[in-house]
Amino acid sequence: MTLTMQQHREEVGIKDGLLLVDGQWRQARRETTWSHQHPATGESIGEFAVAGSEDVDEAVRAARRAFDDGPWPHMRAGERARLLNGCAALLREHTDELRALQALDNSVPLSFGSIYAGSVAVAADAFDHHAGWIDKAGGQTFAPYQGGDHLAMTFREPIGVVGAVLPWNAPFLLFAQKVAPALAAGCTVVLKPSEYATFSVLRMVELLVEAGLPQGVINVVTGPGDPTGEALITHEQIDKVSFTGSREVGRRIVEASAGTMKRVSLELGGKSPAIVFPDADVGMAGMTAMGMVTMGLSGQACIAHTRALVHRDVYDEFVAAAEMIAGSVTYGDPFDPGVQACPLINERQLNRVLGYVEKAHEEGARLVTGGDKAGGDLGAGHFVTPTIFADVDNSMSIAQQEIFGPVLSVVPFDDEDSAIGMANDSEYGLGAGVYTADAQRAFRVARRVRSGTVGINGFQVEPHLPFGGFKQSGLGREGGQAAFESYTELKTVMMPLTDEMM
Ligand code: NAD
């Protein structure tokens, strides 16, 4: 039977998406809307407002007023922390509803919405975690450098109005990893969700409002990059743009920030290596790498270890383990508890992934499995079968470019130095995995790989850990103290203690 979302759509009760501007939910001034097509079926799921430059301007000005004149930046630490803990509690209470909305947005299966990194729990934990930083936003005091008697000290102050731009693939985690530290620091926010995952984000924002955030502290403008995103990132009253998404849009954000010297943090793409040594649990390494590339997001995860560098002695064993996972992954109806993986988000992405498959054939890689669009009952969706290419050279397109699909490229190596050389031969530096039973080698390699996050024999995403990229994978870090501080400015205050110093 052909897959349909009709019944789930009715059960969840999708309503038209509105903008949140200065505490009011409303349509866009020009009444433009976007009809969201479900990636697994092509059905229209719902409509939401497309914010034009005038809507974005009103939202930014509301956030500005809430920052410049409102209580939020000056609120007592305990009170602000209680509000953020309240947001966390409401998110947890609405877990099932949010997971269902996500399945209607981006077709990420309910099963993956229960795995910690993709769950509502991780978003709620991020709010609790960042609430804990509020009363620890301290500075330093300094001894006089040139002698004499004077005081010098630093304070951390909120950066101001934050424009937060989200991708579609992990709306719970990425919403919380931006909004929670920004609010904790005392900033106000104008949020733009992805046009491919709007409904779950709108519901999370409703819950934050219900938790009691003051008017104008959070505003939402929905719509695509043009016009909504552009209007936000170029607005002169935005102090910081916090972005997660593709490197191309990241570059545009850096350019657009120059005019008013906006602070920028960027979480971009990756081509992360998994380096597998002969003494590793090779079966586990193969299953983990292929699991990351297929389960849940079908490889549409920035952090997926999509480039396996495998010692020649265990190469065949690794490929066999990866192939076993490829054959076992289930995809289809995201509401089916047995379904583990999602389709590609849109036709553009489908064509892009199939284009890389073609290029891999041309460049001489060996297809082990997959590489097709799924047909039959799933034919209306953008499903691609789990794909493995072996005998890949690290210079090939499929080893260098972020494919953002269920494609694992397996590259052989002969010794540790050449593995590290290939791992670092990439424009990206987001994540890496090292698989070995030798602890010294594990840390030696982890330290030499130029990536923001390295997992030794496993990988986790947690809200208190700094996460971000070296090289073209981004600027700055999300998670933990580093994220909280990135929403603050450091101010130095000094004062002579005697008249001679004046
Ligand atoms: P994308 O760059 O196409 O879109 C991201 C967001 O930017 C969307 O909200 C989009 O509407 C908006 N946008 C597009 N053009 C814009 C413009 N000119 N001005 C302002 N906003 C604009 O990315 P995507 O397809 O949603 O997500 C996939 C990408 O995100 C991949 O490259 C992936 O690696 C990356 N990603 C990175 C992380 C991380 O933490 N490093 C996490 C998830 C995804």
Coordinates of C-alpha atoms in Angstrom, one line a residue, residues 67-491:
F67 CA 16.7 43.5 25.5
D68 CA 17.3 47.2 25.8
D69 CA 14.2 48.1 28.0
G70 CA 12.8 44.8 29.2
P71 CA 13.5 42.9 32.4
W72 CA 15.2 39.8 30.8
P73 CA 18.9 40.8 30.8
H74 CA 18.7 42.1 34.4
M75 CA 16.4 39.5 35.8
R76 CA 17.7 37.8 39.1
A77 CA 19.7 34.7 38.2
G78 CA 17.4 32.4 40.2
E79 CA 14.3 33.7 38.5
R80 CA 15.7 33.3 35.0
A81 CA 17.0 29.8 35.9
R82 CA 13.6 28.8 37.1
L83 CA 12.0 29.9 33.9
L84 CA 14.5 27.9 31.8
N85 CA 14.0 24.9 34.1
G86 CA 10.2 25.4 33.4
C87 CA 10.9 25.3 29.7
A88 CA 12.7 22.0 30.1
A89 CA 9.9 20.5 32.1
L90 CA 7.3 21.5 29.5
L91 CA 9.4 20.1 26.6
R92 CA 9.7 16.8 28.5
E93 CA 5.9 16.7 29.1
H94 CA 5.2 17.1 25.4
T95 CA 7.8 14.5 24.1
D96 CA 5.3 12.3 22.2
E97 CA 3.6 15.2 20.5
L98 CA 6.9 16.8 19.5
R99 CA 8.3 13.5 18.1
A100 CA 5.1 13.1 16.0
L101 CA 5.4 16.7 14.7
Q102 CA 9.0 16.0 13.8
A103 CA 8.0 12.9 11.9
L104 CA 5.5 15.0 9.9
D105 CA 8.2 17.7 9.4
N106 CA 11.3 15.8 8.3
S107 CA 10.1 12.1 8.4
V108 CA 12.7 11.3 11.1
P109 CA 11.2 8.1 12.6
L110 CA 9.7 8.0 16.1
S111 CA 12.3 5.3 16.9
F112 CA 15.2 7.8 16.3
G113 CA 13.4 10.5 18.2
S114 CA 13.9 8.3 21.2
I115 CA 17.6 8.0 20.8
Y116 CA 19.3 10.5 23.1
A117 CA 21.0 12.7 20.5
G118 CA 17.8 13.1 18.5
S119 CA 15.4 13.2 21.3
V120 CA 13.3 15.8 23.1
A121 CA 15.2 14.7 26.3
V122 CA 18.4 16.1 25.0
A123 CA 16.7 19.5 24.3
A124 CA 15.2 19.6 27.7
D125 CA 18.5 18.7 29.3
A126 CA 20.2 21.5 27.4
F127 CA 17.7 24.0 29.0
D128 CA 18.4 22.6 32.4
H129 CA 22.2 22.5 31.8
H130 CA 22.3 26.1 30.6
A131 CA 20.0 27.3 33.4
G132 CA 22.9 26.1 35.7
W133 CA 25.3 28.6 34.2
I134 CA 23.2 31.7 34.9
D135 CA 24.5 32.2 38.4
K136 CA 28.0 31.3 37.5
A137 CA 28.5 34.0 34.9
G138 CA 31.5 35.5 36.8
G139 CA 34.6 37.4 35.7
Q140 CA 38.1 37.7 37.0
T141 CA 39.9 40.2 39.2
F142 CA 43.5 41.2 38.3
A143 CA 46.6 42.3 40.2
P144 CA 48.0 45.7 39.1
Y145 CA 50.4 45.2 36.2
Q146 CA 52.6 48.3 36.7
G147 CA 52.4 48.6 40.5
G148 CA 50.3 51.2 42.3
D149 CA 46.9 50.5 43.9
H150 CA 44.0 50.0 41.6
L151 CA 41.3 47.4 40.9
A152 CA 40.7 45.8 37.5
M153 CA 38.0 43.2 36.9
T154 CA 36.0 41.6 34.2
F155 CA 32.2 41.0 33.8
R156 CA 30.3 38.8 31.4
E157 CA 27.4 40.7 29.9
P158 CA 24.8 39.4 27.4
I159 CA 25.7 40.0 23.8
G160 CA 22.3 41.4 22.9
V161 CA 19.8 40.3 20.1
V162 CA 20.6 36.9 18.6
G163 CA 19.4 35.8 15.2
A164 CA 19.4 32.0 15.3
V165 CA 19.1 30.1 12.0
L166 CA 18.4 26.3 12.2
P167 CA 18.8 23.4 9.7
W168 CA 16.1 20.8 9.3
N169 CA 17.8 17.6 10.5
A170 CA 17.9 17.8 14.3
P171 CA 15.4 20.4 15.3
F172 CA 15.2 19.4 19.0
L173 CA 18.9 19.4 19.7
L174 CA 19.8 22.4 17.6
F175 CA 16.9 24.5 18.8
A176 CA 18.0 24.0 22.4
Q177 CA 21.7 24.3 21.8
K178 CA 21.2 27.8 20.5
V179 CA 18.1 29.1 22.4
A180 CA 19.0 27.8 25.8
P181 CA 22.5 29.3 26.2
A182 CA 21.3 32.6 24.5
L183 CA 18.4 33.0 27.0
A184 CA 20.6 31.9 29.9
A185 CA 23.1 34.6 29.1
G186 CA 20.3 37.2 29.1
C187 CA 20.0 37.6 25.3
T188 CA 16.8 37.9 23.4
V189 CA 16.3 35.8 20.3
V190 CA 14.8 35.9 16.8
L191 CA 14.6 32.4 15.6
K192 CA 14.3 31.1 12.0
P193 CA 13.6 27.4 11.7
S194 CA 14.3 25.5 8.5
E195 CA 11.5 25.6 6.0
Y196 CA 11.8 21.7 6.1
A197 CA 11.3 21.4 9.9
T198 CA 9.0 24.2 11.0
F199 CA 6.1 22.6 12.9
S200 CA 8.0 21.0 15.7
V201 CA 10.0 24.2 16.3
L202 CA 6.8 26.3 16.4
R203 CA 5.4 24.0 19.0
M204 CA 8.6 24.2 21.1
V205 CA 8.4 27.9 21.0
E206 CA 4.8 27.8 22.1
L207 CA 5.9 25.8 25.1
L208 CA 8.6 28.3 26.0
V209 CA 6.0 31.1 25.9
E210 CA 3.7 29.0 28.1
A211 CA 6.7 28.6 30.5
G212 CA 6.5 32.4 31.0
L213 CA 9.2 34.0 28.9
P214 CA 8.5 37.8 28.9
Q215 CA 7.1 39.4 25.7
G216 CA 9.6 39.8 22.9
V217 CA 12.3 37.6 24.5
I218 CA 11.7 35.0 21.8
N219 CA 10.3 35.7 18.4
V220 CA 10.0 33.3 15.4
V221 CA 10.1 34.2 11.7
T222 CA 9.4 31.2 9.5
G223 CA 10.3 30.9 5.8
P224 CA 13.1 29.9 3.5
G225 CA 16.6 31.5 3.2
D226 CA 15.2 34.0 0.7
P227 CA 13.5 36.2 1.8
T228 CA 13.4 35.3 5.6
G229 CA 16.9 34.2 6.4
E230 CA 18.5 37.0 4.4
A231 CA 16.4 39.6 6.1
L232 CA 17.5 38.3 9.5
I233 CA 21.2 37.9 8.9
T234 CA 21.5 41.3 7.3
H235 CA 19.5 43.2 9.9
E236 CA 21.6 45.9 11.5
Q237 CA 20.1 45.5 14.9
I238 CA 21.1 41.8 15.3
D239 CA 24.2 41.6 17.5
K240 CA 25.0 37.9 16.8
V241 CA 24.0 35.3 14.2
S242 CA 24.1 31.8 15.5
F243 CA 23.8 29.4 12.5
T244 CA 23.8 25.7 11.9
G245 CA 23.7 24.5 8.3
S246 CA 25.6 24.2 5.1
R247 CA 29.1 25.7 4.5
E248 CA 27.7 27.7 1.5
V249 CA 25.2 29.6 3.7
G250 CA 27.8 29.8 6.5
R251 CA 30.0 31.8 4.0
R252 CA 27.1 34.1 3.2
I253 CA 26.6 34.7 6.9
V254 CA 30.2 35.7 7.4
E255 CA 30.0 38.1 4.5
A256 CA 26.7 39.6 5.7
S257 CA 28.1 40.1 9.2
A258 CA 30.8 42.4 8.1
G259 CA 28.7 45.5 7.7
T260 CA 27.9 45.8 11.4
M261 CA 30.6 43.4 12.8
K262 CA 28.0 41.0 14.0
R263 CA 29.3 38.2 16.2
V264 CA 29.0 34.9 14.3
S265 CA 28.9 31.3 15.4
L266 CA 28.7 28.6 12.7
E267 CA 28.1 24.9 12.9
L268 CA 28.7 23.6 9.4
G269 CA 29.3 20.4 7.5
G270 CA 31.8 17.6 7.9
K271 CA 33.5 14.7 6.2
S272 CA 34.4 13.0 9.3
P273 CA 36.8 10.0 9.3
A274 CA 36.5 6.8 11.3
I275 CA 40.0 5.4 11.6
V276 CA 40.1 1.6 12.2
F277 CA 43.2 -0.1 13.3
P278 CA 43.8 -3.9 13.1
D279 CA 43.6 -4.4 16.9
A280 CA 40.1 -2.8 17.1
D281 CA 36.8 -4.6 17.5
V282 CA 36.4 -4.3 13.7
G283 CA 32.9 -5.7 13.6
M284 CA 31.7 -3.1 16.1
A285 CA 33.6 -0.3 14.1
G286 CA 32.0 -1.3 10.8
M287 CA 28.5 -1.5 12.4
T288 CA 28.9 1.8 14.2
A289 CA 30.2 3.7 11.1
M290 CA 27.4 2.3 8.8
G291 CA 24.9 2.8 11.6
M292 CA 25.9 6.5 11.8
V293 CA 25.6 6.8 8.0
T294 CA 22.2 5.1 7.8
M295 CA 20.2 4.8 11.0
G296 CA 17.9 7.7 11.9
L297 CA 18.9 10.5 9.6
S298 CA 20.2 8.4 6.6
G299 CA 23.5 10.1 6.7
Q300 CA 22.0 13.6 6.8
A301 CA 23.9 14.3 10.0
C302 CA 26.8 16.7 10.1
I303 CA 28.7 14.5 12.5
A304 CA 28.3 11.1 10.7
H305 CA 31.6 9.4 10.2
T306 CA 31.1 9.0 6.4
R307 CA 34.7 8.3 5.5
A308 CA 36.1 5.1 7.0
L309 CA 39.9 4.8 6.9
V310 CA 40.5 1.1 7.5
H311 CA 43.8 -0.8 7.9
R312 CA 44.3 -3.1 5.0
D313 CA 44.6 -6.2 7.3
V314 CA 41.0 -5.8 8.5
Y315 CA 39.5 -4.1 5.4
D316 CA 37.3 -7.0 4.2
E317 CA 36.1 -7.7 7.8
F318 CA 35.1 -4.1 8.2
V319 CA 33.3 -3.9 4.8
A320 CA 31.4 -7.1 5.7
A321 CA 30.2 -5.7 9.0
A322 CA 29.1 -2.5 7.4
E323 CA 27.3 -4.4 4.7
M324 CA 25.4 -6.4 7.3
I325 CA 24.1 -3.2 8.8
A326 CA 23.2 -1.8 5.3
G327 CA 21.1 -4.9 4.7
S328 CA 19.3 -4.6 8.0
V329 CA 18.3 -0.9 8.0
T330 CA 14.5 -0.4 7.7
Y331 CA 13.0 2.7 6.2
G332 CA 9.5 3.9 5.3
D333 CA 6.7 5.2 7.5
P334 CA 8.3 7.3 10.3
F335 CA 5.4 6.4 12.6
D336 CA 6.1 2.7 12.3
P337 CA 8.1 1.7 15.5
G338 CA 10.1 -0.8 13.4
V339 CA 11.3 1.9 11.0
Q340 CA 14.9 3.1 11.7
A341 CA 15.8 5.6 8.9
C342 CA 14.3 8.5 7.0
P343 CA 14.2 9.7 3.4
L344 CA 16.3 12.5 2.0
I345 CA 14.7 15.8 2.8
N346 CA 13.9 17.0 -0.7
E347 CA 14.3 16.4 -4.3
R348 CA 17.4 18.6 -4.6
Q349 CA 19.1 16.5 -1.9
L350 CA 18.0 13.3 -3.6
N351 CA 19.5 14.4 -6.9
R352 CA 22.7 15.5 -5.2
V353 CA 23.2 12.1 -3.5
L354 CA 22.5 10.2 -6.7
G355 CA 24.9 12.5 -8.5
Y356 CA 27.7 11.6 -6.0
V357 CA 26.9 7.9 -6.6
E358 CA 27.3 8.4 -10.3
K359 CA 30.5 10.3 -9.8
A360 CA 31.9 7.5 -7.5
H361 CA 31.4 5.0 -10.4
E362 CA 33.1 7.4 -12.8
E363 CA 36.1 7.9 -10.5
G364 CA 36.6 4.1 -10.1
A365 CA 35.2 3.3 -6.6
R366 CA 33.7 -0.2 -6.1
L367 CA 30.0 -0.3 -5.2
V368 CA 29.4 -2.9 -2.5
T369 CA 25.7 -2.3 -1.9
G370 CA 23.0 0.3 -2.4
G371 CA 23.2 3.4 -4.6
D372 CA 19.6 3.4 -5.8
K373 CA 16.4 5.3 -5.1
A374 CA 13.9 3.0 -3.4
G375 CA 10.8 2.3 -5.5
G376 CA 7.5 0.4 -5.0
D377 CA 5.4 1.7 -2.2
L378 CA 8.1 4.2 -1.3
G379 CA 8.5 5.5 -4.8
A380 CA 6.9 8.8 -4.0
G381 CA 9.5 9.5 -1.3
H382 CA 13.1 10.5 -1.5
F383 CA 14.5 7.2 -0.1
V384 CA 18.0 6.1 -1.1
T385 CA 19.2 2.6 -0.2
P386 CA 22.1 2.3 2.3
T387 CA 25.2 2.6 0.1
I388 CA 28.8 1.5 0.6
F389 CA 31.7 2.3 -1.7
A390 CA 35.0 0.4 -1.2
D391 CA 38.4 0.8 -2.7
V392 CA 37.9 4.6 -2.4
D393 CA 41.0 6.8 -2.8
N394 CA 41.0 9.7 -0.4
S395 CA 41.2 12.2 -3.2
M396 CA 37.9 11.1 -4.8
S397 CA 34.8 13.3 -4.6
I398 CA 33.0 10.9 -2.3
A399 CA 35.9 11.0 0.2
Q400 CA 36.3 14.8 0.1
Q401 CA 32.7 16.3 -0.3
E402 CA 29.9 16.2 2.2
I403 CA 27.3 14.0 0.5
F404 CA 24.6 14.2 3.2
G405 CA 23.1 10.9 2.4
P406 CA 23.4 7.2 3.4
V407 CA 26.8 6.7 1.7
L408 CA 29.9 5.3 3.4
S409 CA 33.2 5.6 1.6
V410 CA 35.8 3.1 2.7
V411 CA 39.5 4.0 2.1
P412 CA 42.3 1.5 2.9
F413 CA 45.5 2.5 4.8
D414 CA 48.8 0.8 5.7
D415 CA 50.2 2.7 8.7
E416 CA 49.3 5.2 11.4
D417 CA 51.0 8.2 9.8
S418 CA 49.3 7.7 6.4
A419 CA 45.9 7.3 8.2
I420 CA 46.4 10.5 10.1
G421 CA 47.6 12.3 6.9
M422 CA 44.4 11.2 5.1
A423 CA 42.1 12.0 8.0
N424 CA 43.5 15.6 8.0
D425 CA 43.5 15.8 4.2
S426 CA 40.0 17.4 4.2
E427 CA 38.6 20.9 4.1
Y428 CA 36.4 19.9 7.1
G429 CA 37.2 19.1 10.7
L430 CA 34.0 18.4 12.6
G431 CA 34.3 14.9 14.0
A432 CA 36.4 11.8 14.0
G433 CA 36.4 8.2 15.4
V434 CA 39.4 6.2 16.4
Y435 CA 38.9 2.4 16.8
T436 CA 41.8 0.5 18.5
A437 CA 42.4 -1.5 21.7
D438 CA 45.7 0.4 22.3
A439 CA 45.0 3.3 24.7
Q440 CA 48.2 5.1 23.9
R441 CA 47.6 5.0 20.2
A442 CA 43.9 6.0 20.7
F443 CA 44.9 9.3 22.5
R444 CA 47.9 9.9 20.2
V445 CA 45.7 9.7 17.1
A446 CA 42.9 11.6 18.8
R447 CA 45.3 14.5 19.5
R448 CA 46.8 14.5 16.0
V449 CA 43.4 14.6 14.1
R450 CA 42.4 18.1 13.3
S451 CA 38.7 17.8 14.3
G452 CA 36.5 19.4 17.0
T453 CA 35.2 16.2 18.5
V454 CA 36.9 12.7 18.5
G455 CA 35.2 9.5 19.7
I456 CA 37.4 6.6 20.8
N457 CA 35.6 3.3 20.2
G458 CA 32.3 5.1 20.3
F459 CA 30.6 8.5 20.0
Q460 CA 28.0 10.5 21.9
V461 CA 26.3 13.9 21.7
E462 CA 25.6 15.5 25.1
P463 CA 24.4 19.0 25.9
H464 CA 27.3 19.8 28.4
L465 CA 30.1 19.0 25.9
P466 CA 31.6 21.6 23.6
F467 CA 30.8 20.7 20.0
G468 CA 32.0 22.4 16.8
G469 CA 34.4 22.3 14.0
F470 CA 38.0 23.0 13.0
K471 CA 38.7 24.4 9.6
Q472 CA 35.7 24.9 7.3
S473 CA 33.4 23.0 9.7
G474 CA 32.6 26.1 11.6
L475 CA 33.4 28.9 14.0
G476 CA 32.9 28.6 17.8
R477 CA 31.3 25.9 19.9
E478 CA 27.9 24.8 21.0
G479 CA 27.3 23.0 24.3
G480 CA 28.5 23.6 27.8
Q481 CA 30.3 26.7 29.2
A482 CA 31.9 27.6 25.8
A483 CA 28.4 28.0 24.3
F484 CA 27.1 30.0 27.3
E485 CA 30.1 32.3 27.1
S486 CA 29.7 32.8 23.3
Y487 CA 26.5 34.7 24.0
T488 CA 28.3 37.1 26.3
E489 CA 30.7 40.0 25.8
L490 CA 33.6 40.4 28.2
K491 CA 33.8 43.8 29.8

